[in-house]
Amino acid sequence: MNSLKATYNKNETWTELKSLLKKEFGENLYNSWLSKLNIVSVSNNEIIMSVSTPFVKDWIMKEFLNGRKKIVNGEAVWIKKGIKQIFTEKYPNLQSFDIIVDKNQTINTEEVTYTNTNKVSSISEHQNLYAVRTELNPTYTFENFVVGSSNKLAYSVAKSIAESTDLGMSTNPFFTYGGMGLGKTHLLQAIAWKLKENNPKQQIIYLSAEKFMYLFIQALRNQDIMTFKARFANIDVLLIDDIHFIAGKESTQKEFLYTFNTLVNDNKKIILACDKSPNDLDGVDEILKSRISGGIIADVFAPDYETRLAITKKKAEIIGLGCEEKIYQYIAETITTNARDIDGALKKILLHQKFVNPELDLKTVKVLLKDLIKSVSRSVSIQSIQEAVAKHYKIKVEDILSKKRKANFVLPRQIAMSLSKLLTTKSLPEIGKKFGKNHATVIHSIKKVAELKQIDFEINQVIEKIAHKLGK
Ligand code: ADP
Ligand code: MG
């Protein structure tokens, strides 16, 4: 229980850390930004802080995490050390620190007396644990989800779980994974909506793994862990989004595994979304991984043109945007990454139509989306990666794509796969396909290259050189 105890000493530590930050960044910067940080927990090797909005979090991460020249509050300042360095100088054993977003955070932790039970209950009320409706996006329903080959499997399983159709095999837990913006959150919430609709009495909790950890830490802090356990033990369905967040966070994982086992043993449903496959989830307990493998796993890929076009039209309808067909086609043709980027493009067009000019033509849309498309299309194609790697090693692309096990083909092949993961938004199975291999081979290659990078300086240079050639 040492780690538990450590969290209680945090006020002292926090006062000390804050004075270090003040000293390093000056009163002005400190008051504008860093004073918004609160401490959640401190242990020997991990510090967790929180802020109340994603914006403040992003800003602090971007501007203060590492040292370098910055424009802050309109003036150029030279920040020699970032927060990271300042903290590690003070706590040499520190391995990680995180900033989490807690929307309900109005309390300054210094003012909370942990033994004060009134305070504890008011914090618990804030947590909104059962108010599932307020946390769900009303547009993330099955009706609004466009089904295509890239997400058909995940969609079908989600639908059958939501409608309690017997698939003749265990669907518990259901684990869906894939890259950013491919609809995982949408699917999870669609399940929650449908279940709620079919059976309003069901206790459903949807939350991110980040929030799970935060509630857990708060419960520890408030010495209220039994209530926390009881709450999760008494639900019918648990949906946890972005489960990769718990990787490397041992005590949260242990608690999650406990919750998980309790629910599975009671035949309650568990649904998880993740940005990686279970095999790829480093820093996650093997027991948890094997439990996940006992259920159903379905991945989502980047959508093809037809699906993108349908998503574009569906999203336009939802936000109330009306355009000519060729504008939709243009968006689906040029924004190939994911539905989130399509959504971003449509909102930009909508703003223009509302506030600048209600008459929209393709030419205007092209200008409007120029920057967005530039950033989206910055991602290189797998084919160009294969070509660049082949050229560097003076071999043929066919050799990379072949099954030949000769050492002078194997390494370039592995590097090309690893670069494909790094520089494109393609999923592992998609990358595998482009190499004529399965996703397990891609995973193996990425691991192999990561290992080599640790011990072989030259490999690092080669990879950097190729990435640079590709404009990265
Ligand atoms: P993820 O959780 O995988 O990062 P989200 O579920 O947040 O992605 O999706 C990002 C945006 O794209 C959301 O607005 C979502 O509604 C939309 N979206 C993703 N996939 C689809 C789809 N197949 N049909 C309709 N909208 C989608
Ligand atoms: Mg998501």
Short mmCIF file of C-alpha atoms and ligand atoms in Angstrom, two decimals:
data_model
loop_
_atom_site.label_atom_id
_atom_site.label_comp_id
_atom_site.label_asym_id
_atom_site.label_seq_id
_atom_site.Cartn_x
_atom_site.Cartn_y
_atom_site.Cartn_z
CA MET A 1 0.00 0.00 0.00
CA ASN A 2 3.00 2.31 -0.28
CA SER A 3 1.88 3.96 -3.44
CA LEU A 4 -1.39 4.75 -1.74
CA LYS A 5 0.31 6.46 1.08
CA ALA A 6 2.50 8.49 -1.23
CA THR A 7 -0.53 10.23 -2.68
CA TYR A 8 -1.30 11.80 0.67
CA ASN A 9 1.93 13.76 0.84
CA LYS A 10 1.31 15.55 -2.35
CA ASN A 11 0.39 18.97 -1.01
CA GLU A 12 3.87 19.54 0.30
CA THR A 13 5.38 18.32 -2.93
CA TRP A 14 3.03 20.44 -4.97
CA THR A 15 3.85 23.62 -3.07
CA GLU A 16 7.48 22.92 -3.71
CA LEU A 17 6.97 22.17 -7.39
CA LYS A 18 4.90 25.28 -7.87
CA SER A 19 7.58 27.51 -6.40
CA LEU A 20 10.08 25.91 -8.77
CA LEU A 21 7.82 26.64 -11.73
CA LYS A 22 7.31 30.21 -10.59
CA LYS A 23 11.03 30.71 -10.26
CA GLU A 24 11.79 29.28 -13.66
CA PHE A 25 9.01 30.91 -15.71
CA GLY A 26 8.39 34.12 -13.79
CA GLU A 27 5.22 35.41 -12.15
CA ASN A 28 3.56 36.44 -15.39
CA LEU A 29 3.71 33.17 -17.23
CA TYR A 30 3.06 31.29 -14.06
CA ASN A 31 -0.09 33.24 -13.25
CA SER A 32 -1.40 33.11 -16.82
CA TRP A 33 -1.01 29.40 -17.34
CA LEU A 34 0.73 27.25 -14.81
CA SER A 35 -1.37 28.34 -11.86
CA LYS A 36 -4.20 26.48 -13.59
CA LEU A 37 -2.54 23.19 -12.83
CA ASN A 38 -3.74 21.10 -9.94
CA ILE A 39 -2.07 18.09 -8.50
CA VAL A 40 -3.88 14.76 -8.65
CA SER A 41 -1.28 12.35 -7.37
CA VAL A 42 2.40 12.09 -6.70
CA SER A 43 4.41 8.96 -6.26
CA ASN A 44 8.06 8.14 -6.49
CA ASN A 45 8.06 7.83 -10.23
CA GLU A 46 4.86 9.41 -11.45
CA ILE A 47 3.25 12.82 -11.13
CA ILE A 48 -0.29 13.39 -12.35
CA MET A 49 -1.68 16.87 -12.67
CA SER A 50 -4.99 18.10 -13.93
CA VAL A 51 -6.48 21.15 -15.61
CA SER A 52 -10.09 21.95 -16.33
CA THR A 53 -10.12 22.16 -20.13
CA PRO A 54 -8.44 20.36 -23.03
CA PHE A 55 -7.36 23.75 -24.33
CA VAL A 56 -5.30 24.60 -21.27
CA LYS A 57 -3.84 21.13 -21.31
CA ASP A 58 -2.79 21.41 -24.96
CA TRP A 59 -1.34 24.82 -24.39
CA ILE A 60 0.73 23.77 -21.41
CA MET A 61 1.92 20.63 -23.17
CA LYS A 62 2.89 22.59 -26.25
CA GLU A 63 4.47 25.60 -24.65
CA PHE A 64 5.90 24.47 -21.36
CA LEU A 65 6.75 20.82 -21.49
CA ASN A 66 10.14 21.16 -23.13
CA GLY A 67 12.52 24.06 -23.22
CA ARG A 68 13.08 26.19 -26.35
CA LYS A 69 12.28 29.59 -27.72
CA LYS A 70 8.61 30.48 -27.44
CA ILE A 71 6.21 33.23 -28.16
CA VAL A 72 4.19 33.42 -24.99
CA ASN A 73 1.64 36.11 -24.28
CA GLY A 74 2.85 37.93 -27.37
CA GLU A 75 6.49 38.14 -26.38
CA ALA A 76 9.45 36.00 -27.35
CA VAL A 77 10.90 34.29 -24.33
CA TRP A 78 13.72 31.83 -24.03
CA ILE A 79 12.56 28.94 -21.92
CA LYS A 80 15.67 27.00 -21.11
CA LYS A 81 14.06 24.21 -19.20
CA GLY A 82 10.64 22.74 -19.65
CA ILE A 83 8.40 21.47 -16.88
CA LYS A 84 9.65 17.98 -17.58
CA GLN A 85 13.27 18.87 -16.90
CA ILE A 86 12.47 20.93 -13.84
CA PHE A 87 10.55 18.06 -12.30
CA THR A 88 13.10 15.39 -13.14
CA GLU A 89 15.90 17.48 -11.68
CA LYS A 90 13.99 17.56 -8.44
CA TYR A 91 12.82 13.94 -8.59
CA PRO A 92 15.47 11.86 -10.32
CA ASN A 93 13.33 8.73 -10.16
CA LEU A 94 10.48 10.35 -12.00
CA GLN A 95 9.58 8.35 -15.08
CA SER A 96 6.40 9.88 -16.26
CA PHE A 97 4.07 12.69 -15.61
CA ASP A 98 0.71 13.36 -17.09
CA ILE A 99 -1.74 16.19 -17.29
CA ILE A 100 -5.34 15.04 -17.36
CA VAL A 101 -8.46 17.04 -18.08
CA ASP A 102 -11.11 17.21 -15.42
CA LYS A 103 -14.01 19.34 -16.54
CA ASN A 104 -15.51 19.45 -13.07
CA GLN A 105 -12.39 20.72 -11.50
CA THR A 106 -13.28 23.81 -9.60
CA ILE A 107 -11.49 22.86 -6.46
CA ASN A 108 -8.01 23.82 -5.64
CA THR A 109 -6.67 20.62 -4.14
CA GLU A 110 -4.70 22.48 -1.51
CA GLU A 111 -7.90 23.56 0.10
CA VAL A 112 -9.36 20.11 0.39
CA THR A 113 -9.05 18.42 3.71
CA TYR A 114 -9.10 14.75 2.99
CA THR A 115 -10.73 13.78 6.22
CA ASN A 116 -13.61 16.16 5.67
CA THR A 117 -16.45 13.88 4.65
CA ASN A 118 -18.71 16.70 3.44
CA LYS A 119 -16.16 17.68 0.91
CA VAL A 120 -15.77 14.11 -0.19
CA SER A 121 -19.42 13.66 -0.97
CA SER A 122 -19.58 16.91 -2.87
CA ILE A 123 -16.69 15.77 -5.01
CA SER A 124 -18.47 12.49 -5.65
CA GLU A 125 -21.56 14.32 -6.84
CA HIS A 126 -19.45 16.17 -9.34
CA GLN A 127 -18.36 12.96 -10.93
CA ASN A 128 -21.51 12.51 -12.87
CA LEU A 129 -20.92 8.84 -12.95
CA TYR A 130 -24.43 7.75 -13.72
CA ALA A 131 -25.45 10.70 -15.80
CA VAL A 132 -24.59 8.77 -18.88
CA ARG A 133 -26.77 10.85 -21.13
CA THR A 134 -24.88 14.05 -20.46
CA GLU A 135 -21.64 12.39 -21.48
CA LEU A 136 -22.86 10.94 -24.73
CA ASN A 137 -22.97 12.75 -28.03
CA PRO A 138 -26.59 12.56 -29.26
CA THR A 139 -25.45 12.24 -32.87
CA TYR A 140 -23.26 9.20 -32.24
CA THR A 141 -25.96 6.65 -33.02
CA PHE A 142 -26.10 3.59 -35.27
CA GLU A 143 -28.43 5.48 -37.61
CA ASN A 144 -25.72 8.08 -38.16
CA PHE A 145 -22.94 5.57 -38.61
CA VAL A 146 -21.96 4.84 -42.19
CA VAL A 147 -21.06 1.22 -42.75
CA GLY A 148 -18.38 0.31 -45.26
CA SER A 149 -15.80 -2.43 -45.71
CA SER A 150 -13.44 -0.55 -43.38
CA ASN A 151 -15.71 -0.87 -40.35
CA LYS A 152 -18.25 -3.56 -41.22
CA LEU A 153 -17.02 -6.14 -38.74
CA ALA A 154 -16.82 -3.71 -35.82
CA TYR A 155 -20.22 -2.28 -36.71
CA SER A 156 -21.90 -5.68 -36.94
CA VAL A 157 -20.55 -6.87 -33.62
CA ALA A 158 -21.47 -3.57 -31.96
CA LYS A 159 -24.98 -3.79 -33.34
CA SER A 160 -25.49 -7.36 -32.21
CA ILE A 161 -24.27 -6.53 -28.72
CA ALA A 162 -26.57 -3.54 -28.53
CA GLU A 163 -29.51 -5.65 -29.66
CA SER A 164 -28.48 -8.67 -27.59
CA THR A 165 -28.42 -10.93 -30.64
CA ASP A 166 -26.82 -14.26 -29.91
CA LEU A 167 -23.82 -14.62 -32.20
CA GLY A 168 -23.21 -18.15 -31.04
CA MET A 169 -19.90 -17.16 -29.46
CA SER A 170 -18.71 -15.05 -26.60
CA THR A 171 -18.71 -11.37 -27.42
CA ASN A 172 -17.56 -10.43 -23.96
CA PRO A 173 -15.50 -8.37 -23.86
CA PHE A 174 -15.83 -6.63 -27.19
CA PHE A 175 -12.60 -4.90 -28.12
CA THR A 176 -12.44 -2.57 -31.10
CA TYR A 177 -9.28 -0.88 -32.27
CA GLY A 178 -7.90 1.33 -35.01
CA GLY A 179 -6.43 4.72 -35.83
CA MET A 180 -7.66 8.13 -34.84
CA GLY A 181 -10.96 9.44 -36.15
CA LEU A 182 -12.15 6.10 -37.53
CA GLY A 183 -15.37 5.91 -35.52
CA LYS A 184 -14.51 3.93 -32.38
CA THR A 185 -16.00 6.46 -29.97
CA HIS A 186 -19.00 6.81 -32.23
CA LEU A 187 -19.59 3.04 -32.16
CA LEU A 188 -19.19 2.76 -28.39
CA GLN A 189 -21.67 5.53 -27.81
CA ALA A 190 -24.07 4.06 -30.36
CA ILE A 191 -24.07 0.85 -28.32
CA ALA A 192 -24.80 2.84 -25.15
CA TRP A 193 -27.67 4.75 -26.80
CA LYS A 194 -29.24 1.61 -28.20
CA LEU A 195 -29.00 -0.33 -24.96
CA LYS A 196 -30.49 2.57 -23.08
CA GLU A 197 -33.32 2.83 -25.60
CA ASN A 198 -34.12 -0.88 -25.41
CA ASN A 199 -33.90 -1.03 -21.67
CA PRO A 200 -33.90 2.34 -19.89
CA LYS A 201 -33.43 0.70 -16.52
CA GLN A 202 -30.03 -0.69 -17.36
CA GLN A 203 -27.09 0.81 -15.56
CA ILE A 204 -24.62 1.79 -18.23
CA ILE A 205 -21.36 3.56 -17.71
CA TYR A 206 -19.46 5.04 -20.60
CA LEU A 207 -16.19 6.74 -19.78
CA SER A 208 -12.66 7.16 -21.03
CA ALA A 209 -9.86 5.19 -19.43
CA GLU A 210 -8.43 8.56 -18.43
CA LYS A 211 -11.56 9.37 -16.50
CA PHE A 212 -11.59 5.89 -14.96
CA MET A 213 -8.09 6.51 -13.67
CA TYR A 214 -9.00 9.92 -12.42
CA LEU A 215 -12.03 8.64 -10.49
CA PHE A 216 -9.93 5.85 -9.09
CA ILE A 217 -7.25 8.24 -7.90
CA GLN A 218 -9.85 10.50 -6.39
CA ALA A 219 -11.37 7.57 -4.58
CA LEU A 220 -7.97 6.70 -3.19
CA ARG A 221 -7.43 10.24 -2.15
CA ASN A 222 -10.78 10.43 -0.48
CA GLN A 223 -10.26 7.06 1.14
CA ASP A 224 -13.42 6.01 -0.56
CA ILE A 225 -12.28 3.07 -2.57
CA MET A 226 -15.07 0.78 -1.42
CA THR A 227 -17.72 3.10 -2.85
CA PHE A 228 -15.78 3.23 -6.08
CA LYS A 229 -15.62 -0.56 -6.31
CA ALA A 230 -19.29 -0.91 -5.41
CA ARG A 231 -20.35 1.55 -8.08
CA PHE A 232 -18.61 -0.32 -10.82
CA ALA A 233 -19.67 -3.70 -9.50
CA ASN A 234 -23.35 -2.80 -9.72
CA ILE A 235 -23.64 -1.87 -13.34
CA ASP A 236 -24.89 -3.86 -16.32
CA VAL A 237 -22.68 -2.52 -19.06
CA LEU A 238 -19.29 -0.87 -18.93
CA LEU A 239 -17.91 0.92 -21.98
CA ILE A 240 -14.37 2.20 -21.70
CA ASP A 241 -12.93 4.37 -24.43
CA ASP A 242 -9.25 4.83 -25.24
CA ILE A 243 -8.20 1.97 -23.02
CA HIS A 244 -4.59 2.36 -24.23
CA PHE A 245 -4.37 5.19 -21.72
CA ILE A 246 -3.91 2.74 -18.86
CA ALA A 247 -0.76 1.25 -20.43
CA GLY A 248 2.08 1.56 -17.97
CA LYS A 249 -0.19 2.75 -15.16
CA GLU A 250 0.00 -0.20 -12.87
CA SER A 251 -2.36 0.56 -10.05
CA THR A 252 -5.10 1.79 -12.38
CA GLN A 253 -4.73 -1.38 -14.42
CA LYS A 254 -4.96 -3.53 -11.35
CA GLU A 255 -8.16 -1.80 -10.37
CA PHE A 256 -9.50 -2.08 -13.90
CA LEU A 257 -8.73 -5.79 -13.98
CA TYR A 258 -10.58 -6.20 -10.71
CA THR A 259 -13.62 -4.34 -12.09
CA PHE A 260 -13.35 -6.30 -15.31
CA ASN A 261 -13.28 -9.69 -13.56
CA THR A 262 -16.16 -8.81 -11.28
CA LEU A 263 -18.32 -7.81 -14.23
CA VAL A 264 -17.38 -10.68 -16.53
CA ASN A 265 -18.02 -13.21 -13.78
CA ASP A 266 -21.47 -11.70 -13.37
CA ASN A 267 -22.11 -11.94 -17.12
CA LYS A 268 -22.16 -8.17 -17.51
CA LYS A 269 -21.11 -6.62 -20.80
CA ILE A 270 -17.77 -4.94 -21.29
CA ILE A 271 -16.89 -2.95 -24.39
CA LEU A 272 -13.50 -1.40 -24.99
CA ALA A 273 -11.99 0.86 -27.64
CA CYS A 274 -8.28 1.24 -28.18
CA ASP A 275 -5.83 2.76 -30.66
CA LYS A 276 -3.79 -0.45 -30.87
CA SER A 277 -4.37 -4.17 -31.16
CA PRO A 278 -4.04 -6.15 -27.91
CA ASN A 279 -0.72 -7.55 -29.16
CA ASP A 280 0.60 -4.07 -29.65
CA LEU A 281 -0.41 -2.83 -26.24
CA ASP A 282 2.88 -2.55 -24.43
CA GLY A 283 2.76 -1.89 -20.72
CA VAL A 284 -0.49 -3.77 -20.28
CA ASP A 285 -0.77 -6.77 -18.00
CA GLU A 286 -0.70 -10.13 -19.82
CA ILE A 287 -3.69 -11.35 -17.84
CA LEU A 288 -5.73 -8.43 -19.10
CA LYS A 289 -4.60 -9.05 -22.66
CA SER A 290 -5.56 -12.70 -22.48
CA ARG A 291 -8.95 -11.78 -21.04
CA ILE A 292 -9.45 -9.46 -23.99
CA SER A 293 -8.52 -12.24 -26.38
CA GLY A 294 -11.28 -14.36 -24.85
CA GLY A 295 -13.91 -12.06 -26.34
CA ILE A 296 -14.30 -10.55 -29.78
CA ILE A 297 -11.75 -8.26 -31.38
CA ALA A 298 -12.62 -6.14 -34.42
CA ASP A 299 -10.50 -3.47 -36.05
CA VAL A 300 -11.53 -0.40 -38.02
CA PHE A 301 -9.55 0.89 -41.00
CA ALA A 302 -9.38 4.10 -42.95
CA PRO A 303 -12.55 4.37 -45.08
CA ASP A 304 -12.50 3.88 -48.84
CA TYR A 305 -13.86 6.48 -51.29
CA GLU A 306 -17.47 5.26 -51.27
CA THR A 307 -17.58 5.22 -47.48
CA ARG A 308 -15.94 8.63 -47.26
CA LEU A 309 -18.52 10.05 -49.65
CA ALA A 310 -21.36 8.58 -47.62
CA ILE A 311 -19.84 9.89 -44.37
CA THR A 312 -19.45 13.34 -45.93
CA LYS A 313 -23.11 13.45 -46.89
CA LYS A 314 -24.30 12.06 -43.57
CA LYS A 315 -22.24 14.54 -41.58
CA ALA A 316 -23.36 17.45 -43.77
CA GLU A 317 -26.96 16.45 -43.13
CA ILE A 318 -26.39 16.31 -39.38
CA ILE A 319 -24.86 19.78 -39.18
CA GLY A 320 -27.41 21.20 -41.59
CA LEU A 321 -25.15 21.91 -44.53
CA GLY A 322 -26.41 21.70 -48.08
CA CYS A 323 -23.95 21.59 -50.99
CA GLU A 324 -23.71 20.51 -54.58
CA GLU A 325 -22.81 16.87 -55.19
CA LYS A 326 -19.44 17.78 -56.68
CA ILE A 327 -18.42 19.52 -53.46
CA TYR A 328 -19.08 16.36 -51.50
CA GLN A 329 -17.16 14.38 -54.07
CA TYR A 330 -14.25 16.78 -53.85
CA ILE A 331 -14.11 16.38 -50.05
CA ALA A 332 -14.30 12.59 -50.24
CA GLU A 333 -11.59 12.52 -52.89
CA THR A 334 -9.16 14.80 -51.13
CA ILE A 335 -9.65 14.07 -47.46
CA THR A 336 -8.63 10.46 -47.35
CA THR A 337 -7.44 10.16 -43.76
CA ASN A 338 -10.47 9.73 -41.55
CA ALA A 339 -14.00 10.88 -40.76
CA ARG A 340 -12.82 13.36 -38.16
CA ASP A 341 -10.96 15.36 -40.80
CA ILE A 342 -14.02 15.22 -43.06
CA ASP A 343 -16.09 16.55 -40.19
CA GLY A 344 -13.61 19.38 -39.65
CA ALA A 345 -13.79 20.34 -43.33
CA LEU A 346 -17.59 20.41 -43.33
CA LYS A 347 -17.74 22.60 -40.25
CA LYS A 348 -15.39 25.05 -41.88
CA ILE A 349 -17.59 25.20 -44.96
CA LEU A 350 -20.70 25.61 -42.83
CA LEU A 351 -19.21 28.59 -41.01
CA HIS A 352 -18.37 30.20 -44.30
CA GLN A 353 -21.84 29.57 -45.67
CA LYS A 354 -23.47 30.99 -42.55
CA PHE A 355 -21.37 34.05 -41.97
CA VAL A 356 -19.65 34.97 -45.21
CA ASN A 357 -21.48 33.82 -48.27
CA PRO A 358 -24.49 31.49 -48.52
CA GLU A 359 -23.64 30.74 -52.17
CA LEU A 360 -21.04 28.02 -52.16
CA ASP A 361 -19.12 26.87 -55.20
CA LEU A 362 -16.34 24.36 -55.63
CA LYS A 363 -13.75 27.06 -56.18
CA THR A 364 -14.51 28.68 -52.83
CA VAL A 365 -14.48 25.31 -51.11
CA LYS A 366 -11.05 24.55 -52.56
CA VAL A 367 -9.66 27.79 -51.19
CA LEU A 368 -11.35 27.25 -47.82
CA LEU A 369 -9.92 23.79 -47.42
CA LYS A 370 -6.46 24.51 -48.78
CA ASP A 371 -4.66 24.46 -45.44
CA LEU A 372 -6.60 21.51 -44.14
CA ILE A 373 -5.90 19.45 -47.23
CA LYS A 374 -2.26 20.40 -47.16
CA SER A 375 -1.90 19.06 -43.65
CA VAL A 376 -3.92 15.95 -44.38
CA SER A 377 -2.09 15.11 -47.58
CA ARG A 378 1.25 15.56 -45.93
CA SER A 379 1.08 11.90 -45.09
CA VAL A 380 3.06 9.88 -47.60
CA SER A 381 1.93 6.75 -49.37
CA ILE A 382 3.20 3.31 -48.49
CA GLN A 383 4.29 2.85 -52.06
CA SER A 384 6.54 5.91 -51.93
CA ILE A 385 8.05 4.60 -48.69
CA GLN A 386 8.79 1.24 -50.34
CA GLU A 387 10.37 3.04 -53.27
CA ALA A 388 12.51 5.29 -51.08
CA VAL A 389 13.74 2.39 -48.96
CA ALA A 390 14.52 0.27 -52.04
CA LYS A 391 16.43 3.13 -53.57
CA HIS A 392 18.48 3.67 -50.44
CA TYR A 393 19.47 0.01 -50.23
CA LYS A 394 19.91 -0.27 -53.99
CA ILE A 395 17.43 -3.12 -54.27
CA LYS A 396 14.13 -3.45 -56.14
CA VAL A 397 10.68 -2.76 -54.69
CA GLU A 398 9.83 -6.33 -55.72
CA ASP A 399 12.55 -7.58 -53.39
CA ILE A 400 10.91 -5.73 -50.52
CA LEU A 401 7.57 -7.24 -51.47
CA SER A 402 8.96 -10.72 -52.00
CA LYS A 403 9.17 -13.53 -49.47
CA LYS A 404 12.94 -13.81 -49.85
CA ARG A 405 14.62 -14.20 -46.47
CA LYS A 406 18.05 -12.91 -47.54
CA ALA A 407 19.39 -10.50 -44.92
CA ASN A 408 19.82 -7.67 -47.40
CA PHE A 409 16.10 -7.82 -48.16
CA VAL A 410 14.79 -8.53 -44.68
CA LEU A 411 16.11 -5.38 -43.02
CA PRO A 412 14.89 -2.96 -45.73
CA ARG A 413 11.51 -4.71 -45.64
CA GLN A 414 11.29 -4.24 -41.88
CA ILE A 415 12.36 -0.62 -42.10
CA ALA A 416 9.79 0.06 -44.82
CA MET A 417 7.01 -1.45 -42.68
CA SER A 418 8.11 0.46 -39.63
CA LEU A 419 8.22 3.74 -41.60
CA SER A 420 4.77 3.01 -42.99
CA LYS A 421 3.39 2.88 -39.47
CA LEU A 422 5.25 6.01 -38.50
CA LEU A 423 4.49 8.19 -41.51
CA THR A 424 1.03 7.13 -42.61
CA THR A 425 -2.30 6.77 -40.88
CA LYS A 426 -2.80 3.27 -42.22
CA SER A 427 -3.70 0.48 -39.82
CA LEU A 428 -1.45 -2.53 -39.27
CA PRO A 429 -3.56 -4.89 -41.41
CA GLU A 430 -3.63 -2.32 -44.19
CA ILE A 431 0.14 -1.95 -44.07
CA GLY A 432 0.47 -5.72 -44.06
CA LYS A 433 -1.69 -5.95 -47.16
CA LYS A 434 0.53 -3.52 -49.06
CA PHE A 435 3.50 -5.75 -48.28
CA GLY A 436 1.70 -9.02 -48.94
CA LYS A 437 2.05 -9.91 -45.26
CA ASN A 438 -0.27 -10.14 -42.29
CA HIS A 439 -0.44 -7.62 -39.48
CA ALA A 440 1.53 -9.86 -37.10
CA THR A 441 4.52 -9.59 -39.45
CA VAL A 442 4.18 -5.82 -39.45
CA ILE A 443 4.12 -5.78 -35.64
CA HIS A 444 7.19 -8.00 -35.56
CA SER A 445 9.01 -5.70 -37.99
CA ILE A 446 8.18 -2.57 -36.03
CA LYS A 447 9.43 -4.19 -32.83
CA LYS A 448 12.58 -5.43 -34.55
CA VAL A 449 13.40 -1.99 -35.93
CA ALA A 450 12.72 -0.37 -32.55
CA GLU A 451 15.17 -2.83 -30.96
CA LEU A 452 17.80 -2.16 -33.59
CA LYS A 453 17.41 1.57 -33.13
CA GLN A 454 18.40 1.14 -29.50
CA ILE A 455 21.71 -0.50 -30.30
CA ASP A 456 22.62 0.58 -33.80
CA PHE A 457 23.26 4.23 -34.35
CA GLU A 458 23.58 3.83 -38.09
CA ILE A 459 20.03 2.50 -38.42
CA ASN A 460 18.76 5.70 -36.84
CA GLN A 461 20.60 7.75 -39.41
CA VAL A 462 19.36 5.65 -42.30
CA ILE A 463 15.75 5.94 -41.13
CA GLU A 464 16.05 9.67 -40.64
CA LYS A 465 17.59 10.08 -44.05
CA ILE A 466 14.81 8.15 -45.79
CA ALA A 467 12.12 10.01 -43.85
CA HIS A 468 13.76 13.28 -44.81
CA LYS A 469 13.76 12.26 -48.48
CA LEU A 470 10.04 11.63 -48.15
CA GLY A 471 9.59 15.19 -46.98
CA LYS A 472 9.21 14.30 -43.31
P1 ADP B 1 -12.20 7.58 -32.91
O1 ADP B 1 -12.84 7.39 -31.58
O2 ADP B 1 -11.97 6.29 -33.64
O3 ADP B 1 -10.97 8.43 -32.86
P2 ADP B 1 -14.62 9.04 -33.50
O4 ADP B 1 -15.63 8.00 -33.18
O5 ADP B 1 -14.40 10.11 -32.50
O6 ADP B 1 -13.21 8.36 -33.84
O7 ADP B 1 -14.98 9.67 -34.91
C1 ADP B 1 -14.53 10.94 -35.33
C2 ADP B 1 -15.64 11.64 -36.07
O8 ADP B 1 -15.92 10.97 -37.27
C3 ADP B 1 -16.93 11.68 -35.30
O9 ADP B 1 -17.58 12.89 -35.60
C4 ADP B 1 -17.73 10.51 -35.87
O10 ADP B 1 -19.11 10.73 -35.79
C5 ADP B 1 -17.26 10.49 -37.29
N1 ADP B 1 -17.25 9.14 -37.88
C6 ADP B 1 -16.27 8.21 -37.80
N2 ADP B 1 -16.60 7.11 -38.49
C7 ADP B 1 -17.85 7.32 -38.96
C8 ADP B 1 -18.76 6.55 -39.76
N3 ADP B 1 -18.45 5.32 -40.19
N4 ADP B 1 -19.94 7.10 -40.06
C9 ADP B 1 -20.27 8.34 -39.66
N5 ADP B 1 -19.46 9.13 -38.93
C10 ADP B 1 -18.27 8.63 -38.58
MG MG B 2 -12.23 8.07 -29.73
#
